[in-house]
Coordinates of C-alpha atoms in Angstrom, one line a residue:
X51 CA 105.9 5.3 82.8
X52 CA 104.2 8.1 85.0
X53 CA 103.1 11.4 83.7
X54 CA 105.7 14.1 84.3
X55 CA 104.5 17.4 85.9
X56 CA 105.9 20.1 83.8
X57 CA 107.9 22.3 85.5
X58 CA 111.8 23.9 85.3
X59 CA 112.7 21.1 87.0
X60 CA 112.0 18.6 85.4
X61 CA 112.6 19.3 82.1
X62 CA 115.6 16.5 81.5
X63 CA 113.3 14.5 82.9
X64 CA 110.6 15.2 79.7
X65 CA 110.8 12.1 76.9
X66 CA 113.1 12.2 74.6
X67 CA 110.7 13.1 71.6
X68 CA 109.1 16.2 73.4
X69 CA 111.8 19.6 72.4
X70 CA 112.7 21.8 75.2
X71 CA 113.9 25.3 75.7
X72 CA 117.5 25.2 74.4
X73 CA 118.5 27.8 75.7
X74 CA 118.9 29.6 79.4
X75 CA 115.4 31.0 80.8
X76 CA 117.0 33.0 83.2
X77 CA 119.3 34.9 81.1
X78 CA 116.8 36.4 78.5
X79 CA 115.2 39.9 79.5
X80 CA 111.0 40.1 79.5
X81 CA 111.5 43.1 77.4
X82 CA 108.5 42.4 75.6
X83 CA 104.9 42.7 77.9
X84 CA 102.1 40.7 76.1
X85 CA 98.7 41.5 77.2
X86 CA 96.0 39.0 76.8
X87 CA 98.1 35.9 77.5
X88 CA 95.5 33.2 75.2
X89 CA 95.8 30.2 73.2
X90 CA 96.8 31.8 70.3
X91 CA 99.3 34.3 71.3
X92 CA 100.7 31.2 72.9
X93 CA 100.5 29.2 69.8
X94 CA 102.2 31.8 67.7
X95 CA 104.3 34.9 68.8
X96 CA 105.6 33.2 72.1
X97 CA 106.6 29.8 69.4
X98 CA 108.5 32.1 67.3
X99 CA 110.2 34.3 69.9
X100 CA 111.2 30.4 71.7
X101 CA 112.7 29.7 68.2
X102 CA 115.0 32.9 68.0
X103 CA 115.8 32.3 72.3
X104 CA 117.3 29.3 70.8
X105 CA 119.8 31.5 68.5
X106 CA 122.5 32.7 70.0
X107 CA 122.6 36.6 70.5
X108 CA 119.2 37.2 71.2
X109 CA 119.5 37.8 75.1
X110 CA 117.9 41.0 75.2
X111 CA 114.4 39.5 74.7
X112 CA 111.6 37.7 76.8
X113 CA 108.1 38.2 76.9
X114 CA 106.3 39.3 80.0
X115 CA 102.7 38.1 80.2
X116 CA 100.0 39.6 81.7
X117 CA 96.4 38.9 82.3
X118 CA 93.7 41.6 82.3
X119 CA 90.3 39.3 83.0
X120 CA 88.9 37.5 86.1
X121 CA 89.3 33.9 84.0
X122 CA 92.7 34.9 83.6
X123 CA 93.4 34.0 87.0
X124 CA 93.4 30.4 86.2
X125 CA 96.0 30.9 83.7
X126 CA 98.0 32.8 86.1
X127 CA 97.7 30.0 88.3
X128 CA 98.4 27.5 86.1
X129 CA 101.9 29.3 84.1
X130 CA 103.0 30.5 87.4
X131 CA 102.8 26.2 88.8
X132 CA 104.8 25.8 85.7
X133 CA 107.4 28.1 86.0
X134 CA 105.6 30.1 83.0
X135 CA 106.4 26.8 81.1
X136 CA 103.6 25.1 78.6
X137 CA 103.1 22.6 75.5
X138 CA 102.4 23.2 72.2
X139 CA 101.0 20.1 70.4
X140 CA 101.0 20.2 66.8
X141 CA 98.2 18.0 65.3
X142 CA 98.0 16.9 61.7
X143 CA 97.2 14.1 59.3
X144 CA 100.5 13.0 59.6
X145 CA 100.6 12.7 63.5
X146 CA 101.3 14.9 66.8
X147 CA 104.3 16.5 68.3
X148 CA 104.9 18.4 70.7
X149 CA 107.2 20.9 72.2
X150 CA 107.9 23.1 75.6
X151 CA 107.9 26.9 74.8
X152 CA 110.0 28.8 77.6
X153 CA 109.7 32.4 76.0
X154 CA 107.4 33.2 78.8
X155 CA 109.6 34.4 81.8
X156 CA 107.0 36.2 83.9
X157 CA 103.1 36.4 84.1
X158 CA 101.3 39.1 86.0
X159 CA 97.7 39.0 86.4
X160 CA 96.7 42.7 87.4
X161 CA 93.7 42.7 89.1
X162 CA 95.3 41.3 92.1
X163 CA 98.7 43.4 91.4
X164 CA 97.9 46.2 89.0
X165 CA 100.9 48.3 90.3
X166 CA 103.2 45.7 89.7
X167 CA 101.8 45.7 85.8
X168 CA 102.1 49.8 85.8
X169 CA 105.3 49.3 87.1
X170 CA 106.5 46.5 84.3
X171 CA 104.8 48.6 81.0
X172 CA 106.6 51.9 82.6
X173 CA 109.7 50.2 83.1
X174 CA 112.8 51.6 80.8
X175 CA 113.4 47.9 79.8
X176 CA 110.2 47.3 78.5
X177 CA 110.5 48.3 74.6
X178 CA 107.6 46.3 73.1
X179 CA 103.9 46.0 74.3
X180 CA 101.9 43.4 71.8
X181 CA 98.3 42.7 72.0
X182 CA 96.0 39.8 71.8
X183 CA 92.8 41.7 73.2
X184 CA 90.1 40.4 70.7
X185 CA 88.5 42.3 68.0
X186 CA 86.4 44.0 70.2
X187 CA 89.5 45.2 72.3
X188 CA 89.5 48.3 70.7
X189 CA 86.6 49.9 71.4
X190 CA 85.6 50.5 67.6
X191 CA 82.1 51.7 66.9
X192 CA 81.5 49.4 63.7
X193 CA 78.8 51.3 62.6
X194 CA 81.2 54.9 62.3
X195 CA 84.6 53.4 62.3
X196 CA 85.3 56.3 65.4
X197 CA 85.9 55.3 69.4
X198 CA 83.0 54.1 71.1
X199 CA 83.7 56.4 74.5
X200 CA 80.6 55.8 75.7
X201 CA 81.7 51.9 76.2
X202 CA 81.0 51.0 79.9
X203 CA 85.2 50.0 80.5
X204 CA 86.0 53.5 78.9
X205 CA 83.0 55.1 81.4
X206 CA 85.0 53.3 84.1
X207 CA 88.4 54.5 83.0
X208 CA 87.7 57.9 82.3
X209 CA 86.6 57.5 85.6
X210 CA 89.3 56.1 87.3
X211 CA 92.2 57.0 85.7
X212 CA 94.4 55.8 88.7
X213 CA 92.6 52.3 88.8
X214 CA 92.9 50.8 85.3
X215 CA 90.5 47.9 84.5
X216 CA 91.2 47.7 80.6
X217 CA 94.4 47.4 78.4
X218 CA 93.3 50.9 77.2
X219 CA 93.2 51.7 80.8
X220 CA 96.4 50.2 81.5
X221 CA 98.3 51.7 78.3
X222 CA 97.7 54.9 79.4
X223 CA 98.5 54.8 82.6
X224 CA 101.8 53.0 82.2
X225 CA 102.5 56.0 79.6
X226 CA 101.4 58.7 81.4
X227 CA 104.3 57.8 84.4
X228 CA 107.1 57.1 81.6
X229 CA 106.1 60.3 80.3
X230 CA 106.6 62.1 83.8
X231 CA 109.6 60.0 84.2
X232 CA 111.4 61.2 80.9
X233 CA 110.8 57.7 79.1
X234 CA 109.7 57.3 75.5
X235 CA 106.6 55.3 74.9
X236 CA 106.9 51.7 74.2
X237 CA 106.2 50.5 70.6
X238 CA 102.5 49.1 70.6
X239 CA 102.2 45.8 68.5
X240 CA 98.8 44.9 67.8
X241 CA 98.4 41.0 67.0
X242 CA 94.7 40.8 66.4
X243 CA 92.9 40.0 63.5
X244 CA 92.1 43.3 62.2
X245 CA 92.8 45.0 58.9
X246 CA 95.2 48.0 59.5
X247 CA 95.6 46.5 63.2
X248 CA 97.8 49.0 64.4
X249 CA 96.7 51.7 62.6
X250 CA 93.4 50.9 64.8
X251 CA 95.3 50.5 68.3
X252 CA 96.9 54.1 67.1
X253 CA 93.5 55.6 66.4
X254 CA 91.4 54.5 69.3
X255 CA 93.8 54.7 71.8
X256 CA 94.9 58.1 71.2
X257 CA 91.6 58.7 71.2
X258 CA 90.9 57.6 74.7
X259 CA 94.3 59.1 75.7
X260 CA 93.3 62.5 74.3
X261 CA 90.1 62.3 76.5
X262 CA 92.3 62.0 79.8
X263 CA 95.1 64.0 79.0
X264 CA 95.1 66.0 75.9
X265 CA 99.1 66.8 76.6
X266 CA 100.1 62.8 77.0
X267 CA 98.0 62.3 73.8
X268 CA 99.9 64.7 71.5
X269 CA 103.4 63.5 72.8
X270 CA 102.1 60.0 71.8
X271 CA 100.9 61.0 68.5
X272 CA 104.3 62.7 67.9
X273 CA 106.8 59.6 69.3
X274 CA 104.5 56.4 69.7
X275 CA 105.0 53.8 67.1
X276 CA 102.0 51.1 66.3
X277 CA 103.3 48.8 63.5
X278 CA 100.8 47.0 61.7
X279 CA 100.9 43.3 61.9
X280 CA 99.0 40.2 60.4
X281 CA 98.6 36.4 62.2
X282 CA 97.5 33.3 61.0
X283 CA 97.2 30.2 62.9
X284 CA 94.2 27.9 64.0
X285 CA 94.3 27.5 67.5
X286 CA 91.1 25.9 68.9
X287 CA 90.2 26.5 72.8
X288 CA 92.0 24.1 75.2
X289 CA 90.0 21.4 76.4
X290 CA 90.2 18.2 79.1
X291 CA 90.7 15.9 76.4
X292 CA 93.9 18.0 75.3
X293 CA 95.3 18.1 78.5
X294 CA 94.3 14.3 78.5
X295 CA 96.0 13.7 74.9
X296 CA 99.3 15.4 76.7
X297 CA 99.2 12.9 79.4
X298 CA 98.6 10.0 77.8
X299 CA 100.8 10.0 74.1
X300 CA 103.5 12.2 76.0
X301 CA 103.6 11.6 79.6
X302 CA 102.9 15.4 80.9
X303 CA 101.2 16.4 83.0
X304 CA 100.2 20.5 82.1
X305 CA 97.3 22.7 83.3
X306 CA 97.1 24.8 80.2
X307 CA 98.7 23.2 76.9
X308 CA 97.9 24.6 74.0
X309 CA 96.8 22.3 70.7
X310 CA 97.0 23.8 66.9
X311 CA 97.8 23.3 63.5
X312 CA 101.3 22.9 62.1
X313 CA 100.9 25.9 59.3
X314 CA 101.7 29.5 60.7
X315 CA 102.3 32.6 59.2
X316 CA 103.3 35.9 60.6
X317 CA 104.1 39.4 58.6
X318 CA 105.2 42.2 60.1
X319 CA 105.3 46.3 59.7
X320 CA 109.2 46.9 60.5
X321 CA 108.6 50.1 62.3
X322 CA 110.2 49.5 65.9
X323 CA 112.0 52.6 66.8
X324 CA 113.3 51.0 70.4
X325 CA 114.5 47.6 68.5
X326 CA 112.2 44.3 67.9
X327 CA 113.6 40.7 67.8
X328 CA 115.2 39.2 64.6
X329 CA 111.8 37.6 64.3
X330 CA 112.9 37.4 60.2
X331 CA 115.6 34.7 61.1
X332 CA 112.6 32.2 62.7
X333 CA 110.2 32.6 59.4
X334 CA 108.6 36.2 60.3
X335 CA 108.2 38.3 57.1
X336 CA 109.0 41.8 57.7
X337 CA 107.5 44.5 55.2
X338 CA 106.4 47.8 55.1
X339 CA 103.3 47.2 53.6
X340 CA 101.0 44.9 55.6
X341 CA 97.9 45.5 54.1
X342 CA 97.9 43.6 51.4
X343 CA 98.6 40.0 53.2
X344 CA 95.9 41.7 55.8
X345 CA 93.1 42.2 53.5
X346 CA 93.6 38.3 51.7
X347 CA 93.4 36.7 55.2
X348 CA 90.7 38.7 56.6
X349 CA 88.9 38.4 53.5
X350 CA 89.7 34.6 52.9
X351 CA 90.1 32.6 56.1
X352 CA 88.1 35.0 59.0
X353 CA 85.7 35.3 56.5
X354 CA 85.4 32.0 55.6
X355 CA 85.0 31.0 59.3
X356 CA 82.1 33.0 59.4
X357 CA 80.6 31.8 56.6
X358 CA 80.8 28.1 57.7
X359 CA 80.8 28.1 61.6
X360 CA 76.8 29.7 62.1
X361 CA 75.8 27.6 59.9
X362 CA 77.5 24.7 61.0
X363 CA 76.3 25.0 64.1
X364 CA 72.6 25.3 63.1
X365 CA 73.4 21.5 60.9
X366 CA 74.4 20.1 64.6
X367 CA 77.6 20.4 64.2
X368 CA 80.1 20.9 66.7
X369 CA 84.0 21.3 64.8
X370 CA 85.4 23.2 61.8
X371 CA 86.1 19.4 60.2
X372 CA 83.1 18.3 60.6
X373 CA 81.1 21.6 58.7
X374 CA 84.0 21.0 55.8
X375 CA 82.6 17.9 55.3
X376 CA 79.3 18.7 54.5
X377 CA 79.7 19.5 50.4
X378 CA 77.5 22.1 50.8
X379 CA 79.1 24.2 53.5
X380 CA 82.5 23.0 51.7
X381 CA 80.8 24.9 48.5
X382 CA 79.4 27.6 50.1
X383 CA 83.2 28.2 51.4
X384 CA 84.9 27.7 47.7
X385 CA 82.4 29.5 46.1
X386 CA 82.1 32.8 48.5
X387 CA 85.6 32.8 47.9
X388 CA 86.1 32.8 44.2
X389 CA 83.4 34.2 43.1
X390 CA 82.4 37.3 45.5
X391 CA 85.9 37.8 47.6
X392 CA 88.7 36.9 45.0
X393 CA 88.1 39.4 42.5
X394 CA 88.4 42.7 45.6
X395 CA 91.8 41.5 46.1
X396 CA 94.5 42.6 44.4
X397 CA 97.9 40.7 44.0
X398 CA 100.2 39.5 47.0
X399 CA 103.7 39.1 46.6
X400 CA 104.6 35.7 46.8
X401 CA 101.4 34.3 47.2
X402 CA 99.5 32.3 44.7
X403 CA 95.8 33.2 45.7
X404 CA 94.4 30.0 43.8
X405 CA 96.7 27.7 46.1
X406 CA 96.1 30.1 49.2
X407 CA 92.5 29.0 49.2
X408 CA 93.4 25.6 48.7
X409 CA 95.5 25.5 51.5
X410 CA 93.0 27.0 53.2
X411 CA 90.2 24.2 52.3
X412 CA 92.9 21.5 53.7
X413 CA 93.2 24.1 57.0
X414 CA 89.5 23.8 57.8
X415 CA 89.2 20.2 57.2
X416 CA 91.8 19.4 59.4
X417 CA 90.4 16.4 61.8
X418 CA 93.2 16.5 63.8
X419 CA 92.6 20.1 65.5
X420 CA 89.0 19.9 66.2
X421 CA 88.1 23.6 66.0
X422 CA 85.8 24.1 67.4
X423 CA 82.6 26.0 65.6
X424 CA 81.9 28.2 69.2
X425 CA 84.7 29.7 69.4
X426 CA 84.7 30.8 65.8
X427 CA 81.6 32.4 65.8
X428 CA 82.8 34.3 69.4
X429 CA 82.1 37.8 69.5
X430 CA 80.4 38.1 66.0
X431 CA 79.4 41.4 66.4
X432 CA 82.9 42.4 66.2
X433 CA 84.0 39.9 63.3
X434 CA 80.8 40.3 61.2
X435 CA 81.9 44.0 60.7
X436 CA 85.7 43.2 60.2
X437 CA 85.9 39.8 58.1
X438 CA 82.6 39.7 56.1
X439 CA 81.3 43.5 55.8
X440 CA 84.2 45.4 54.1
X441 CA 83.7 42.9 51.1
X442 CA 80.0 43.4 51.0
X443 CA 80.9 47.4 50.6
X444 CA 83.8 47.1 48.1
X445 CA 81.5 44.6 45.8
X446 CA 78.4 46.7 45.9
X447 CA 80.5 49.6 45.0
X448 CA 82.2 47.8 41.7
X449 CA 78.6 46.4 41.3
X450 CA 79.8 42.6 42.7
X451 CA 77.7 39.7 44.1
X452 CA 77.1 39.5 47.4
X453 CA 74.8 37.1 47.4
X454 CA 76.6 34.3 49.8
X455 CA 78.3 37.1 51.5
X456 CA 74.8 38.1 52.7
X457 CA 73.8 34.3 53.6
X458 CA 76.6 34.8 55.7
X459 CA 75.3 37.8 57.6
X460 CA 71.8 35.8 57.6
X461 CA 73.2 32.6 59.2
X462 CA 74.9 34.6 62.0
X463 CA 71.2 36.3 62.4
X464 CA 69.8 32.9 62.9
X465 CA 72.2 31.7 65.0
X466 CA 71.6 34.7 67.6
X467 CA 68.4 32.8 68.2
X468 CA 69.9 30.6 70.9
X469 CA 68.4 27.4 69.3
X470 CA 69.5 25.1 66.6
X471 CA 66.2 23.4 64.4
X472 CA 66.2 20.7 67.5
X473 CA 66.1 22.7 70.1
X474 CA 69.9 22.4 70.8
X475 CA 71.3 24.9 72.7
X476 CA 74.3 27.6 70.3
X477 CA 76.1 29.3 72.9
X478 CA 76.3 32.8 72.4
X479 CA 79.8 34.7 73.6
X480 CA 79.4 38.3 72.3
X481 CA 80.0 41.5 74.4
X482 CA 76.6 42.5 73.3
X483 CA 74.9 39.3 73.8
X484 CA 71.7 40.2 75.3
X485 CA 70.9 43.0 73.4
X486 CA 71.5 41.0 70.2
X487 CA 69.3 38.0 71.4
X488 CA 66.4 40.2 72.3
X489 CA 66.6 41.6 68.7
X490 CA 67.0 38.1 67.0
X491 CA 63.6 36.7 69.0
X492 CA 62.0 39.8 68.3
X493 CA 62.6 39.9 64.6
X494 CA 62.4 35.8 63.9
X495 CA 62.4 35.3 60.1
X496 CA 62.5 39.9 60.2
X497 CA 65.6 41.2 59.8
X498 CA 64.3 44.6 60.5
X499 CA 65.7 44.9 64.1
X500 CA 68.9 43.6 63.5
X501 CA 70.0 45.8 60.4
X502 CA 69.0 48.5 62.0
X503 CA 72.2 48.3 64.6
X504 CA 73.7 51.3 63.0
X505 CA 76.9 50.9 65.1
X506 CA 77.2 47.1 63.7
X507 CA 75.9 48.2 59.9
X508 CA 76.2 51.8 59.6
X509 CA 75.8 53.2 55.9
X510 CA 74.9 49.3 54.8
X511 CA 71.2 49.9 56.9
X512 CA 70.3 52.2 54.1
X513 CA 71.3 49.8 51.1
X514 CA 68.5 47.9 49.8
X515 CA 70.9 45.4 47.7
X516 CA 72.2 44.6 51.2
X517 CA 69.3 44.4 53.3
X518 CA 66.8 42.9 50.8
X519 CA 69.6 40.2 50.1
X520 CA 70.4 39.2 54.1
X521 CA 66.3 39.7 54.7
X522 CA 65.5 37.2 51.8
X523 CA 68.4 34.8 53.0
X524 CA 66.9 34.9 56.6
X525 CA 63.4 34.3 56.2
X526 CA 64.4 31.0 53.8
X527 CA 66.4 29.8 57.0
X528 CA 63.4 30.5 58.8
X529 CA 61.1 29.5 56.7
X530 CA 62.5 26.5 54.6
X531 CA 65.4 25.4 57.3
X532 CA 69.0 25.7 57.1
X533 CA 69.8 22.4 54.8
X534 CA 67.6 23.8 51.7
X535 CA 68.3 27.5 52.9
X536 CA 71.8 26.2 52.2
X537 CA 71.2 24.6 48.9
X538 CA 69.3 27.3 47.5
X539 CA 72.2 29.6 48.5
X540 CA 74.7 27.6 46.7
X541 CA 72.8 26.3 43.5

């Protein structure tokens, strides 16, 4: 049988063992505008709000998406062919599946129509605006915690207040016209993988705002609403061979599928003063204390990633699966977290934190999903500071080990390098990627030059338990290689 070209359609046309939309597209309102339209926004929120579409009742909700980036064009291109239509292939031991998510009714991409995006975030139907805009989406100085406003996009924005670039950008110019228009703000939704995330999005942004229009910041201080939100799924970074898999064990034919793992997990701040979708009847937990499901998955699974994609990458290899294999990465993992993360957290509701790391051992080896190591270590300098750094602070204070927590740190020094110990090429993706290259070659086995990035480290440049521990850890990578860097680490 020929592959099927997704589209509207021919959906009936799809096999029989491939779900599709039950439900109307065309009746459900994009009340909801995501920004930052990516694999795993895709792979989560829009998969949960395609579950409650299905419900009855639930008419009044659609997600707009829109695309801020000059490679978001080829997603525009490729959702719009589709009729904003994509797959979501489930891969596990047991086998695939895969399903056609229709939660998606509209995608904007706004350098090409940025009024048209004003025009949606300041409509009076929009009552949600989420976020996936990375980590370092938020303009946080890591060093201070405050707003970095000497960032080149908020330069620009400050700027060029009528000719948004950013989200930031865009976010305050959609609220500044439905303030002149007599609209409340929208509830702001971060989705990213930060502790406190909307707490963050309401700091920085209101920050920005209040240095472009000190009266539109104070009326969003008084009637904005940023609930806090925390997201787990592993999504790896959609490749040919996916979009090959699609054609060949399902007979589709889609530009931008999206592949991931079957477990997903999604707790919510219920503070949504314009109404939020029954996201509790699809498997959503809604709380009003985030923070404590935050803190274990930032702790545990970000961190984690860190710990075993640098070095990963510096053994040769390429996926998440692959690093779990190696018993000493594996032990590095398990150990990390027992021993110098376990005992900062304090008890989750619901959550066994012995079987929680388990789970999340059987996560990472997952062959099926093919993670892949790159993309975990993307924009380090952002999750360094978020995942690994707040546990090296809250064990030095109750006089913890830090010990592999710092061989984290080291590994993502040596890794900054460029070159694995055979010359391989490890691509680095970080906003600050130059800068932090010139440092690494500078320093080699030193750390000197990169802890002394205050805006990375801040008050953890000054801490010799800290420094001495990731200095030691890097000149043994240097020095002895990473495989007995490693086993010294762990033994």
């Amino acid at each position: 049988m020929d592959a099927i070209a997704l589209n509207q359609a021919n959906l009936a046309q799809l096999p029989a063992n491939v779900a599709v939309p039950a439900y109307a597209r065309g009746a459900h309102v994009a009340s909801i505008v995501h920004i930052g339209v990516g694999g795993f926004f895709r792979a989560h929120q829009a998969v949960y709000l395609d579950d409650l579409l299905a419900l009855p009742g639930n008419e009044q909700w659609g997600y707009c998406g829109v695309g801020l980036l000059p490679h978001d064009a080829a997603m525009r291109d490729a959702m719009q062919a589709q009729d904003e239509l994509y797959t979501v292939v489930e891969r596990s031991a047991a086998g695939d599946s895969a399903r056609i998510i229709g939660s998606i009714g509209e995608y904007l991409y706004a350098p090409d129509e940025p009024q048209a995006v004003l025009e949606k975030l300041a409509d009076p139907g929009t009552r949600i605006v989420a976020l996936t805009i990375t980590e370092g989406g938020y303009y946080v100085n890591q060093g201070t915690g405050e707003f970095d406003a000497g960032h080149a996009d908020i330069v620009h924005e400050l700027a060029h207040p009528q000719a948004p670039r950013c989200s930031f950008g865009y976010l305050a110019a959609a609220l500044a016209l439905r303030h002149q228009r007599g609209l409340a703000p929208f509830t702001i939704m971060s989705c990213d993988n930060l502790q406190n995330n909307g707490d963050v999005a309401r700091t920085m942004l209101l920050a920005f705002v209040a240095l472009r229009d000190g009266e539109l910041a104070r009326w969003l201080a008084t009637h904005g609403s940023f609930p806090n939100s925390m997201v787990d799924r592993i999504t790896p970074a959609t490749t040919d061979e996916h979009r090959a898999l699609l054609r060949d064990s399902f007979g589709i034919i889609d530009a931008w599928p999206v592949v991931c793992e079957p477990f997903r997990q999604w707790v919510i701040e219920d503070e949504f003063p314009h109404g939020r979708p029954a996201w509790e009847k699809v498997g959503a937990q809604m709380t009003h204390d985030v923070l404590p499901y935050e803190k274990m998955k930032l702790r545990l699974l970000n961190a984690s990633h860190q710990a075993l994609c640098y070095i990963g990458m510096q053994l040769g290899y390429t996926y998440a699966h692959e690093a779990m294999a190696d018993p000493g990465i594996r032990q590095l993992v398990r150990r990390m977290m027992d021993d110098e993360v376990t005992p900062l957290l304090d008890e989750v509701e619901g959550i066994a934190l012995d079987s929680y790391k388990d789970t999340l051992i059987e996560r990472f080896s997952n062959p099926a999903v093919c993670d892949q190591l790159v993309r975990i270590g993307t924009e380090g300098s952002a999750r360094i500071p978020k995942f690994v750094l707040p546990s090296v602070r809250e064990a030095l204070a109750r006089g913890g080990a830090i010990t592999l927590l710092a061989f984290t740190v080291a590994c993502w020094f040596r890794y900054l390098e460029g070159h694995d110990e055979q010359g391989r090429e490890m691509p680095l993706n970080d906003p600050y990627a130059a800068r932090l290259r010139a440092l690494a070659l500078q320093g080699g086995a030193d750390a000197t030059a990169l802890l002394s990035l205050r805006e990375l480290f801040g008050d953890l440049c000054d801490t010799p338990p800290f420094t001495q521990a990731v200095g030691e850890a890097l000149a043994s990578l240097y020095g002895l290689g990473a495989r007995a860097a490693l086993e010294q680490s762990v033994a």
